[in-house]
């Protein structure tokens, strides 16, 4: 009875007014490290009552196609008042916050803990990633060097969701070979594809695409600092993190220029973070004026960046607020760099 | 006794003297002292998240080898924050102290009691007096930063279209150290707690806010959504008539170190307020 009440409570809570959603960034290196086998699987039947899905599996040798049952970790019903439809999800045990929509015909790349070809499909231990079914058949073998090809091919899928997933994957497993594929989608008319493509391009080394990402977010801003985003929070957060993590010195002039044009707090903060990642002392002159910014977060982060670029320690936000005038004065005079 | 110490010291110094013929000769008497303290230290008022250290054993490394078993080791916590963030654990006594002096014992237990206001504002100082009267005392200092956890609003409000064309809001949040810039090194359990929940619309039956815990968090987003399509009042389209009519609001406190709602230590800056209007939800601070 207790278990039923708990399950019911969990069900009710899932539709309540507030919740914390984990922001996970797919780490393929970690997935590979923990997976002894990586296979592809295409869903041919889903049975919610038995919590199973029948799949065609494409094992590592790429020659045989086998059929197996995939045990579904969790079955949830969709929001009845909203749609009345029943949806099955594959729950990834190692990443409990991730639920993957299991639809007949959809295909996945599965990272598995066991190496036995058929039985391994009974448990997806490490992760799963949606791919294009045709691409799966064409690139059935999955040594790690073929995965990039699979996602390249998936990026041409007619299913927008699969294309976005492929671009997100290429951002992490792609090499410069994937840049032409990614660049071709930066001008897509679909917002999610465009943002995912620009993000992947920056991650693969084309830092000029920072400008596309910033322009994209400026175009979707609302009011003072709100953004109209996507249900997949990862897409948005990865794009910001990607810009913030750019460390190529050549990007410094573009980032400085965009920083001075930026009106949004969010964009200012991210570009200041980028200049810190670039770690070029020349960035001090671009960032220092923002210590005077009306937004206290921008001002403090600009202060921290200036201090770190000068190799000096910084104080907590509370002390910065308290001693702001003196700190600004000290920075204006120019602090000697600590060796 | 003094002569015994001196003899022992001469014997101990012989290998160092021999090495000095092939290496750069140490200055003066060749005695050198250094503080060894391996862990980065954190301060948490009540919890102890896995992977973090709130205490450590510092030790003195003394050259030449063997000398560390003899002499007087005076440990002090100094610096602008100093004893406000770090204390020493005296042997056989309760409470933390600022100074500990030990004889023939190179170890000292250290324990955090607050957090740094600025990077490097805590200094652990060791004054080592070699045995016998012939050698002067020497000192080493190690600069430390005691860290704690702050909640940082990572991204401004992001709106997602929801029921009835209304917008739910999501705000990216991140756990950092107290300086608000450096991400925490190891994920921690977090939870949100609601207080001051207030109904602002007569007769409303929107689902009351339900607090959630989250395991192993470094970054997360806080999602607040308006009512569903069958609630009173009905959610309305963003920018539609009555979209900014408030329905309810709550204060939210974020805590870490526990998956039990309302337990654990509160983040610095962990107080967040939000309100749900008919057309959109929003964080209000």
Coordinates of C-alpha atoms in Angstrom, one line a residue:
Chain A
X1 CA 0.0 0.0 0.0
X2 CA 2.8 2.3 0.9
X3 CA 4.5 1.7 -2.4
X4 CA 1.3 2.4 -4.2
X5 CA 0.8 5.7 -2.3
X6 CA 4.4 6.6 -3.1
X7 CA 3.9 5.9 -6.8
X8 CA 0.7 7.9 -6.8
X9 CA 2.4 10.8 -5.1
X10 CA 5.2 10.7 -7.6
X11 CA 2.7 10.7 -10.4
X12 CA 0.8 13.7 -8.9
X13 CA 4.1 15.6 -8.2
X14 CA 5.1 15.2 -11.8
X15 CA 2.4 17.7 -12.8
X16 CA 2.8 20.1 -9.9
X17 CA 3.8 23.7 -10.2
X18 CA 7.5 23.7 -9.7
X19 CA 10.4 21.3 -10.0
X20 CA 14.2 21.1 -10.4
X21 CA 15.2 19.6 -13.6
X22 CA 18.8 18.3 -13.9
X23 CA 20.8 19.9 -16.7
X24 CA 22.9 17.0 -18.1
X25 CA 25.4 17.3 -20.8
X26 CA 26.0 14.1 -22.8
X27 CA 29.5 12.9 -22.1
X28 CA 30.3 10.4 -24.8
X29 CA 33.8 9.7 -23.5
X30 CA 32.2 8.7 -20.2
X31 CA 29.6 6.6 -22.0
X32 CA 32.2 4.7 -23.9
X33 CA 34.3 4.3 -20.9
X34 CA 31.5 2.5 -19.1
X35 CA 30.0 0.6 -22.0
X36 CA 31.5 -2.7 -23.0
X37 CA 29.3 -2.8 -26.1
X38 CA 27.5 -0.2 -28.2
X39 CA 24.7 -1.4 -30.5
X40 CA 22.0 0.1 -32.5
X41 CA 18.3 -0.9 -32.0
X42 CA 15.2 0.0 -33.9
X43 CA 11.9 -0.3 -32.2
X44 CA 9.3 -2.5 -33.9
X45 CA 6.8 -2.9 -31.2
X46 CA 6.1 -1.5 -27.8
X47 CA 4.0 -3.2 -25.2
X48 CA 3.4 -0.9 -22.2
X49 CA 1.6 -3.5 -20.2
X50 CA 4.6 -5.8 -20.2
X51 CA 7.0 -2.9 -20.0
X52 CA 8.9 -4.3 -23.1
X53 CA 9.7 -3.2 -26.6
X54 CA 10.6 -5.6 -29.4
X55 CA 13.6 -4.3 -31.3
X56 CA 15.9 -5.2 -34.2
X57 CA 19.4 -5.0 -33.0
X58 CA 22.4 -4.1 -35.1
X59 CA 25.4 -5.5 -33.3
X60 CA 29.0 -4.5 -33.5
X61 CA 30.0 -6.8 -36.4
X62 CA 27.4 -5.2 -38.6
X63 CA 26.5 -8.4 -40.4
X64 CA 23.7 -10.0 -38.5
X65 CA 20.4 -8.4 -37.5
X66 CA 18.9 -10.0 -34.4
X67 CA 15.6 -9.5 -32.7
X68 CA 15.4 -9.0 -28.9
X69 CA 13.2 -7.6 -26.3
X70 CA 14.2 -4.4 -24.6
X71 CA 13.0 -4.1 -21.1
X72 CA 11.5 -0.7 -20.5
X73 CA 12.6 0.8 -17.3
X74 CA 9.5 2.9 -16.8
X75 CA 6.2 3.4 -18.4
X76 CA 4.4 6.7 -17.9
X77 CA 1.2 8.0 -19.2
X78 CA 1.1 11.4 -20.8
X79 CA -0.8 14.2 -19.2
X80 CA -4.4 12.9 -19.7
X81 CA -6.2 16.3 -19.8
X82 CA -3.7 17.5 -22.3
X83 CA -3.7 14.8 -24.9
X84 CA -5.0 11.5 -23.6
X85 CA -2.2 9.6 -25.2
X86 CA -0.1 6.9 -23.7
X87 CA 3.7 7.3 -24.1
X88 CA 6.4 4.8 -23.3
X89 CA 9.8 5.9 -22.2
X90 CA 13.1 4.1 -22.0
X91 CA 14.6 5.1 -18.7
X92 CA 18.4 5.1 -18.6
X93 CA 19.3 3.7 -15.1
X94 CA 22.7 5.4 -15.0
X95 CA 21.0 8.7 -15.8
X96 CA 17.6 8.6 -14.0
X97 CA 16.7 12.1 -15.2
X98 CA 16.7 11.0 -18.8
X99 CA 13.6 9.5 -20.4
X100 CA 13.7 8.6 -24.0
X101 CA 10.5 8.5 -26.0
X102 CA 10.1 5.0 -27.4
X103 CA 8.1 5.1 -30.6
X104 CA 7.6 2.3 -33.1
X105 CA 10.0 2.9 -35.9
X106 CA 12.4 5.0 -33.9
X107 CA 16.0 4.0 -33.6
X108 CA 18.6 4.3 -30.9
X109 CA 22.2 3.9 -30.2
X110 CA 22.5 2.0 -27.0
X111 CA 25.5 2.0 -24.7
X112 CA 25.4 -1.4 -22.9
X113 CA 27.1 -2.8 -19.9
X114 CA 27.2 -6.5 -21.0
X115 CA 28.7 -7.7 -24.2
X116 CA 26.4 -10.7 -24.9
X117 CA 24.6 -9.8 -28.2
X118 CA 21.0 -10.7 -27.4
X119 CA 20.8 -10.7 -23.7
X120 CA 22.5 -7.3 -23.5
X121 CA 19.4 -5.7 -24.9
X122 CA 17.5 -6.6 -21.8
X123 CA 19.2 -3.7 -20.0
X124 CA 20.5 -0.4 -21.2
X125 CA 22.9 0.4 -18.5
X126 CA 24.7 3.5 -19.6
X127 CA 22.9 5.5 -22.1
X128 CA 20.8 5.8 -25.3
X129 CA 20.7 8.3 -28.1
X130 CA 18.1 8.6 -30.8
X131 CA 19.3 8.2 -34.4
X132 CA 17.8 7.9 -37.8
X133 CA 16.5 4.4 -38.7
X134 CA 17.9 4.5 -42.2
X135 CA 21.2 5.8 -41.0
X136 CA 21.3 3.0 -38.5
X137 CA 20.9 0.3 -41.2
X138 CA 23.4 1.9 -43.4
X139 CA 26.1 2.2 -40.7
X140 CA 25.3 -0.8 -38.7
X141 CA 28.7 -1.4 -37.2
X142 CA 29.5 0.7 -34.2
X143 CA 33.2 0.8 -33.3
X144 CA 33.6 4.3 -32.0
X145 CA 35.0 5.7 -35.2
X146 CA 31.8 4.8 -37.0
X147 CA 29.5 6.7 -34.6
X148 CA 30.5 10.0 -36.1
X149 CA 29.3 8.6 -39.5
X150 CA 26.1 7.5 -38.0
X151 CA 25.3 10.9 -36.6
X152 CA 26.4 12.6 -39.8
X153 CA 24.0 10.5 -41.7
X154 CA 21.3 11.0 -39.0
X155 CA 21.6 14.8 -39.5
X156 CA 19.9 14.4 -42.9
X157 CA 16.9 12.7 -41.4
X158 CA 13.4 14.1 -42.3
X159 CA 12.6 13.9 -38.5
X160 CA 13.6 17.3 -37.0
X161 CA 14.0 15.8 -33.6
X162 CA 16.5 13.3 -34.9
X163 CA 18.4 16.0 -36.7
X164 CA 18.7 18.0 -33.5
X165 CA 19.9 15.0 -31.6
X166 CA 22.4 14.2 -34.3
X167 CA 23.8 17.8 -34.1
X168 CA 24.0 17.6 -30.4
X169 CA 25.9 14.3 -30.6
X170 CA 28.3 15.6 -33.3
X171 CA 29.1 18.5 -31.1
X172 CA 30.7 16.0 -28.7
X173 CA 31.8 13.0 -30.9
X174 CA 32.4 14.9 -34.2
X175 CA 35.7 15.9 -35.6
X176 CA 36.5 18.7 -38.1
X177 CA 35.3 16.2 -40.8
X178 CA 31.8 16.9 -39.5
X179 CA 32.1 20.7 -39.9
X180 CA 30.7 20.8 -43.5
X181 CA 27.7 18.7 -42.4
X182 CA 27.1 21.0 -39.4
X183 CA 27.7 24.3 -41.2
X184 CA 25.1 23.3 -43.8
X185 CA 22.4 23.4 -41.2
X186 CA 23.3 26.7 -39.5
X187 CA 21.0 28.5 -42.0
X188 CA 18.1 26.1 -41.4
X189 CA 14.7 27.7 -41.0
X190 CA 14.0 25.5 -38.0
X191 CA 15.1 27.4 -34.8
X192 CA 16.2 24.2 -32.9
X193 CA 18.2 22.9 -35.8
X194 CA 19.8 26.3 -36.4
X195 CA 20.8 26.7 -32.7
X196 CA 22.1 23.1 -32.5
X197 CA 24.1 23.5 -35.7
X198 CA 25.7 26.7 -34.6
X199 CA 26.5 25.2 -31.2
X200 CA 28.1 22.1 -32.8
X201 CA 30.1 24.3 -35.2
X202 CA 31.6 26.3 -32.3
X203 CA 32.3 23.1 -30.4
X204 CA 34.1 21.7 -33.4
X205 CA 36.3 24.7 -33.7
X206 CA 34.5 27.3 -35.8
X207 CA 34.4 30.0 -33.1
X208 CA 33.0 32.6 -35.6
X209 CA 29.7 30.9 -35.2
X210 CA 29.5 32.5 -31.7
X211 CA 28.0 35.4 -33.5
X212 CA 25.2 33.2 -34.9
X213 CA 24.4 31.9 -31.4
X214 CA 24.3 35.4 -29.9
X215 CA 22.2 36.7 -32.7
X216 CA 19.9 33.8 -32.3
X217 CA 19.4 34.5 -28.6
X218 CA 18.9 38.2 -29.2
X219 CA 16.2 37.3 -31.7
X220 CA 14.4 35.2 -29.2
X221 CA 14.7 37.5 -26.2
X222 CA 11.6 38.8 -24.5
X223 CA 11.3 41.8 -22.3
X224 CA 14.3 42.7 -20.3
X225 CA 16.0 39.4 -20.0
X226 CA 13.7 36.6 -20.7
X227 CA 14.2 34.1 -23.5
X228 CA 11.7 32.0 -25.4
X229 CA 13.4 28.7 -25.2
X230 CA 12.8 25.0 -26.0
X231 CA 11.4 22.2 -23.9
X232 CA 14.8 20.5 -24.2
X233 CA 16.7 22.7 -21.8
X234 CA 19.9 21.0 -22.8
X235 CA 19.8 22.7 -26.2
X236 CA 19.7 26.1 -24.7
X237 CA 22.1 25.5 -21.8
X238 CA 24.7 23.8 -24.1
X239 CA 24.7 26.7 -26.5
X240 CA 25.5 29.1 -23.7
X241 CA 28.0 26.9 -22.1
X242 CA 29.7 26.4 -25.5
X243 CA 30.1 30.1 -26.0
X244 CA 31.3 30.5 -22.5
X245 CA 34.0 27.8 -22.9
X246 CA 35.5 29.1 -26.1
X247 CA 39.2 29.6 -25.4
X248 CA 40.7 30.4 -28.9
X249 CA 42.6 33.7 -28.6
X250 CA 41.5 34.5 -32.2
X251 CA 38.0 34.8 -30.9
X252 CA 38.8 37.6 -28.6
X253 CA 38.1 40.6 -31.0
X254 CA 34.7 39.2 -32.1
X255 CA 33.7 38.4 -28.5
X256 CA 34.8 41.9 -27.3
X257 CA 32.9 43.6 -30.1
X258 CA 29.7 41.6 -29.3
X259 CA 30.1 42.3 -25.6
X260 CA 30.0 46.1 -26.3
X261 CA 27.0 45.7 -28.5
X262 CA 25.1 43.5 -26.0
X263 CA 22.1 44.8 -24.2
X264 CA 21.0 41.7 -22.4
X265 CA 22.4 40.8 -19.0
X266 CA 22.6 37.2 -20.0
X267 CA 24.6 37.8 -23.1
X268 CA 26.9 40.2 -21.3
X269 CA 27.6 37.7 -18.6
X270 CA 28.3 34.9 -21.1
X271 CA 30.7 36.9 -23.2
X272 CA 32.5 38.1 -20.1
X273 CA 32.9 34.4 -19.2
X274 CA 34.2 33.7 -22.7
X275 CA 36.9 36.4 -22.3
X276 CA 37.9 34.8 -19.0
X277 CA 38.1 31.4 -20.8
X278 CA 40.3 32.9 -23.5
X279 CA 42.5 34.1 -20.7
X280 CA 44.1 36.9 -22.7
X281 CA 45.2 39.8 -20.6
X282 CA 44.2 42.1 -23.5
X283 CA 40.6 41.2 -22.5
X284 CA 40.8 43.4 -19.5
X285 CA 40.2 46.6 -21.5
X286 CA 37.0 45.1 -23.0
X287 CA 35.7 43.8 -19.7
X288 CA 36.7 46.6 -17.2
X289 CA 33.9 49.1 -18.2
X290 CA 31.3 46.5 -17.2
X291 CA 32.4 46.8 -13.6
X292 CA 30.2 49.9 -13.7
X293 CA 27.2 47.9 -15.1
X294 CA 23.9 48.6 -13.5
X295 CA 23.3 44.9 -13.1
X296 CA 25.1 43.7 -10.0
X297 CA 25.8 40.2 -11.4
X298 CA 27.4 41.7 -14.6
X299 CA 29.4 44.1 -12.5
X300 CA 30.7 41.4 -10.1
X301 CA 31.5 38.9 -12.9
X302 CA 33.4 41.7 -14.8
X303 CA 35.3 42.4 -11.6
X304 CA 36.2 38.7 -11.1
X305 CA 37.3 38.4 -14.7
X306 CA 39.5 41.5 -14.6
X307 CA 41.1 40.3 -11.4
X308 CA 41.7 36.8 -12.7
X309 CA 43.1 38.1 -16.0
X310 CA 45.5 40.1 -13.9
X311 CA 46.4 37.1 -11.8
X312 CA 45.0 38.6 -8.6
X313 CA 42.6 37.1 -6.0
X314 CA 39.1 38.3 -5.7
X315 CA 36.5 38.8 -2.9
X316 CA 33.0 37.5 -2.4
X317 CA 30.0 39.4 -4.0
X318 CA 29.1 40.8 -0.5
X319 CA 32.5 42.4 0.0
X320 CA 32.5 43.6 -3.6
X321 CA 29.2 45.4 -3.0
X322 CA 30.4 46.9 0.3
X323 CA 33.7 48.1 -1.1
X324 CA 32.7 48.7 -4.6
X325 CA 33.9 52.3 -4.8
X326 CA 37.4 51.5 -3.6
X327 CA 37.7 48.4 -5.7
X328 CA 36.7 50.3 -8.9
X329 CA 39.2 53.0 -8.0
X330 CA 41.9 50.4 -7.5
X331 CA 41.1 48.8 -10.9
X332 CA 41.0 52.1 -12.7
X333 CA 44.5 52.9 -11.4
X334 CA 45.6 49.5 -12.6
X335 CA 46.8 46.8 -10.2
X336 CA 50.3 45.4 -10.5
X337 CA 50.2 41.9 -11.8
X338 CA 51.1 39.2 -9.2
X339 CA 53.9 37.0 -10.5
Chain B
X1 CA 70.4 15.9 27.2
X2 CA 71.4 18.9 25.1
X3 CA 74.6 17.1 23.9
X4 CA 72.6 14.0 23.0
X5 CA 70.3 16.1 20.8
X6 CA 73.3 17.8 19.1
X7 CA 75.0 14.4 18.4
X8 CA 71.7 13.1 16.9
X9 CA 71.5 16.2 14.8
X10 CA 75.0 15.9 13.4
X11 CA 74.3 12.3 12.5
X12 CA 71.1 13.2 10.8
X13 CA 72.8 16.0 8.9
X14 CA 75.5 13.9 7.5
X15 CA 73.6 12.6 4.5
X16 CA 72.5 16.1 3.6
X17 CA 76.1 17.3 3.8
X18 CA 77.2 14.5 1.5
X19 CA 74.4 15.4 -1.0
X20 CA 75.4 19.0 -0.9
X21 CA 78.6 18.2 -2.8
X22 CA 76.7 17.2 -5.9
X23 CA 73.6 19.5 -5.6
X24 CA 73.1 23.1 -5.0
X25 CA 74.2 23.7 -1.4
X26 CA 71.3 24.6 0.9
X27 CA 71.6 27.9 2.6
X28 CA 72.9 28.2 6.1
X29 CA 72.5 25.1 8.2
X30 CA 70.6 23.2 5.5
X31 CA 67.5 22.9 7.6
X32 CA 64.3 23.6 5.7
X33 CA 60.7 23.3 6.8
X34 CA 57.5 23.1 4.6
X35 CA 53.8 22.7 5.4
X36 CA 52.2 19.7 3.7
X37 CA 48.4 19.9 3.5
X38 CA 46.8 17.9 0.7
X39 CA 43.1 18.8 0.5
X40 CA 41.1 21.8 -0.5
X41 CA 39.0 22.7 2.4
X42 CA 35.2 23.4 2.5
X43 CA 33.0 24.8 5.2
X44 CA 29.4 23.5 5.6
X45 CA 27.5 24.5 8.7
X46 CA 25.8 21.1 9.4
X47 CA 26.2 18.7 6.4
X48 CA 29.1 16.7 5.1
X49 CA 28.6 16.1 1.4
X50 CA 30.6 13.2 -0.1
X51 CA 33.8 14.1 -1.8
X52 CA 34.5 17.3 0.2
X53 CA 36.9 17.8 3.1
X54 CA 36.0 20.0 6.1
X55 CA 39.1 18.8 8.0
X56 CA 42.6 17.6 7.3
X57 CA 45.8 16.7 8.9
X58 CA 48.6 19.1 8.1
X59 CA 52.2 18.0 8.6
X60 CA 55.6 19.5 8.6
X61 CA 58.1 18.3 6.0
X62 CA 61.5 18.9 7.4
X63 CA 64.9 18.6 5.7
X64 CA 67.2 16.9 6.4
X65 CA 65.2 13.6 6.8
X66 CA 64.6 12.4 10.3
X67 CA 64.7 15.8 11.8
X68 CA 60.9 16.0 11.7
X69 CA 60.8 13.7 14.7
X70 CA 62.4 16.2 16.9
X71 CA 61.9 19.8 17.8
X72 CA 59.1 22.2 18.5
X73 CA 56.3 22.7 16.0
X74 CA 54.2 25.8 16.6
X75 CA 51.1 26.0 14.3
X76 CA 49.1 29.2 13.9
X77 CA 46.2 30.3 11.8
X78 CA 46.6 33.9 10.7
X79 CA 45.5 36.0 7.7
X80 CA 42.7 38.6 7.3
X81 CA 40.0 35.9 7.7
X82 CA 42.3 33.4 9.4
X83 CA 40.8 32.0 12.6
X84 CA 37.4 33.1 11.4
X85 CA 37.5 30.3 8.8
X86 CA 40.0 27.7 10.1
X87 CA 40.8 26.4 13.5
X88 CA 43.3 23.9 14.9
X89 CA 42.3 20.9 17.0
X90 CA 44.4 20.7 20.1
X91 CA 45.2 17.3 21.5
X92 CA 43.0 16.2 24.4
X93 CA 41.0 19.4 24.4
X94 CA 37.6 20.4 23.1
X95 CA 37.0 23.3 20.7
X96 CA 39.2 24.9 18.1
X97 CA 42.1 27.1 18.9
X98 CA 44.2 29.5 16.9
X99 CA 47.6 28.3 18.1
X100 CA 49.0 24.8 18.9
X101 CA 52.5 24.0 19.9
X102 CA 53.7 20.4 19.8
X103 CA 57.0 18.9 20.7
X104 CA 58.5 16.1 18.6
X105 CA 55.1 15.8 16.7
X106 CA 54.9 17.1 13.2
X107 CA 51.2 16.7 12.7
X108 CA 48.3 19.0 13.4
X109 CA 44.6 18.6 12.8
X110 CA 42.8 21.4 11.1
X111 CA 39.0 22.0 10.9
X112 CA 37.0 24.6 9.1
X113 CA 34.8 27.0 11.1
X114 CA 33.7 29.5 8.5
X115 CA 34.5 30.4 4.9
X116 CA 36.8 32.8 3.2
X117 CA 35.8 36.3 2.2
X118 CA 38.6 36.6 -0.3
X119 CA 40.8 34.1 -2.0
X120 CA 43.8 33.3 0.1
X121 CA 42.7 35.1 3.2
X122 CA 43.6 32.2 5.5
X123 CA 47.2 31.4 6.3
X124 CA 48.5 28.4 8.1
X125 CA 51.8 29.2 9.7
X126 CA 54.4 26.8 11.0
X127 CA 57.3 27.9 13.1
X128 CA 59.7 25.1 13.6
X129 CA 62.4 25.2 16.2
X130 CA 65.0 22.5 15.8
X131 CA 66.2 20.6 18.8
X132 CA 69.0 22.2 20.7
X133 CA 70.0 25.8 20.9
X134 CA 72.4 26.0 18.0
X135 CA 69.9 26.4 15.2
X136 CA 67.4 29.3 14.8
X137 CA 63.7 28.7 14.3
X138 CA 62.4 28.8 10.8
X139 CA 59.0 29.3 9.4
X140 CA 56.7 28.3 6.5
X141 CA 53.3 29.6 5.6
X142 CA 50.6 28.1 3.4
X143 CA 47.9 30.3 1.9
X144 CA 44.5 28.7 2.0
X145 CA 41.0 29.5 0.8
X146 CA 38.1 27.8 2.7
X147 CA 35.2 27.5 0.3
X148 CA 31.5 27.0 0.8
X149 CA 28.5 26.7 -1.6
X150 CA 26.6 29.6 -3.3
X151 CA 23.6 29.4 -5.5
X152 CA 24.1 31.3 -8.7
X153 CA 21.4 32.2 -11.2
X154 CA 23.1 30.9 -14.3
X155 CA 20.6 32.0 -16.9
X156 CA 17.8 34.6 -16.9
X157 CA 14.2 33.5 -17.3
X158 CA 13.5 31.2 -20.2
X159 CA 9.9 30.7 -21.3
X160 CA 8.4 27.6 -22.7
X161 CA 4.9 27.6 -24.2
X162 CA 2.6 25.5 -22.0
X163 CA -1.1 24.9 -21.3
X164 CA -3.5 27.3 -23.0
X165 CA -0.7 29.2 -24.7
X166 CA 0.6 30.3 -21.3
X167 CA 4.3 30.2 -20.6
X168 CA 6.1 28.2 -18.0
X169 CA 9.4 29.6 -16.9
X170 CA 12.7 27.9 -16.4
X171 CA 15.7 29.5 -14.8
X172 CA 19.2 27.9 -15.0
X173 CA 20.9 27.5 -11.6
X174 CA 24.3 26.4 -10.6
X175 CA 26.1 25.6 -7.4
X176 CA 29.4 27.4 -7.2
X177 CA 31.9 28.3 -4.4
X178 CA 31.2 31.5 -2.5
X179 CA 32.8 33.6 -5.2
X180 CA 30.0 32.7 -7.6
X181 CA 32.3 31.9 -10.5
X182 CA 34.1 28.7 -9.7
X183 CA 31.9 25.6 -10.2
X184 CA 31.9 23.1 -7.3
X185 CA 34.2 20.1 -7.9
X186 CA 31.8 17.4 -7.0
X187 CA 28.0 17.1 -7.5
X188 CA 25.8 17.4 -4.4
X189 CA 22.3 16.5 -3.4
X190 CA 20.0 19.5 -3.3
X191 CA 16.4 20.3 -2.4
X192 CA 14.0 23.1 -2.6
X193 CA 11.6 24.2 0.2
X194 CA 8.6 26.5 -0.1
X195 CA 7.5 28.9 2.5
X196 CA 5.0 31.8 2.4
X197 CA 2.9 30.2 -0.3
X198 CA 0.1 32.7 -1.0
X199 CA -3.0 32.5 -3.1
X200 CA -3.6 35.7 -5.0
X201 CA -6.7 34.8 -6.9
X202 CA -10.0 34.1 -5.1
X203 CA -11.2 30.6 -5.7
X204 CA -8.1 29.4 -7.6
X205 CA -7.3 25.7 -7.5
X206 CA -4.0 25.6 -9.3
X207 CA -1.8 22.8 -8.0
X208 CA 0.0 23.9 -4.9
X209 CA 3.8 24.1 -5.4
X210 CA 5.5 20.8 -4.6
X211 CA 9.1 20.9 -3.6
X212 CA 11.5 18.5 -5.3
X213 CA 14.9 17.1 -4.3
X214 CA 17.6 16.4 -6.9
X215 CA 20.5 14.0 -6.5
X216 CA 24.0 14.8 -7.7
X217 CA 23.5 18.3 -8.9
X218 CA 25.9 20.9 -10.2
X219 CA 23.7 22.6 -12.7
X220 CA 19.9 22.4 -12.9
X221 CA 17.0 24.4 -14.0
X222 CA 14.1 25.4 -11.9
X223 CA 10.8 25.0 -13.7
X224 CA 7.6 26.7 -12.7
X225 CA 4.5 26.1 -14.8
X226 CA 1.0 27.7 -14.7
X227 CA -2.2 25.7 -14.1
X228 CA -3.4 23.0 -16.4
X229 CA -6.2 23.4 -18.9
X230 CA -9.0 22.4 -16.4
X231 CA -8.0 24.6 -13.5
X232 CA -9.5 27.8 -11.9
X233 CA -8.6 30.2 -13.3
X234 CA -7.9 28.8 -16.7
X235 CA -4.4 29.7 -18.0
X236 CA -4.5 32.3 -20.7
X237 CA -2.3 33.0 -23.7
X238 CA 0.8 35.0 -23.0
X239 CA 0.1 38.6 -24.1
X240 CA -3.6 37.8 -24.0
X241 CA -6.1 39.6 -21.9
X242 CA -5.5 39.1 -18.1
X243 CA -2.2 37.3 -18.7
X244 CA -0.5 39.2 -15.9
X245 CA -3.2 38.6 -13.3
X246 CA -1.4 36.9 -10.4
X247 CA -2.7 33.6 -9.2
X248 CA -0.2 32.5 -6.5
X249 CA 3.3 33.0 -5.2
X250 CA 5.9 31.3 -3.0
X251 CA 9.3 31.8 -1.5
X252 CA 11.8 29.1 -2.3
X253 CA 14.8 28.1 -0.3
X254 CA 17.5 26.0 -1.9
X255 CA 19.5 23.7 0.3
X256 CA 22.3 21.2 -0.3
X257 CA 23.6 18.1 1.3
X258 CA 20.3 16.4 1.7
X259 CA 17.5 14.8 -0.4
X260 CA 15.0 15.6 2.3
X261 CA 13.0 18.7 1.5
X262 CA 13.7 21.4 4.1
X263 CA 16.9 19.6 5.4
X264 CA 20.5 20.4 4.7
X265 CA 22.3 23.7 4.7
X266 CA 20.9 26.7 2.8
X267 CA 23.0 27.9 -0.1
X268 CA 24.4 31.4 0.1
X269 CA 21.9 33.4 -1.9
X270 CA 19.6 30.4 -1.8
X271 CA 16.4 32.4 -1.4
X272 CA 14.4 32.7 -4.6
X273 CA 10.8 33.9 -5.1
X274 CA 8.4 33.1 -7.8
X275 CA 4.9 34.0 -8.9
X276 CA 2.4 32.4 -11.3
X277 CA 0.2 34.6 -13.3
X278 CA -2.6 33.5 -15.6
X279 CA -0.4 33.9 -18.7
X280 CA 3.0 33.1 -17.4
X281 CA 5.1 32.1 -14.4
X282 CA 8.1 34.1 -13.3
X283 CA 10.9 34.2 -10.8
X284 CA 10.6 37.5 -9.1
X285 CA 14.1 38.0 -7.6

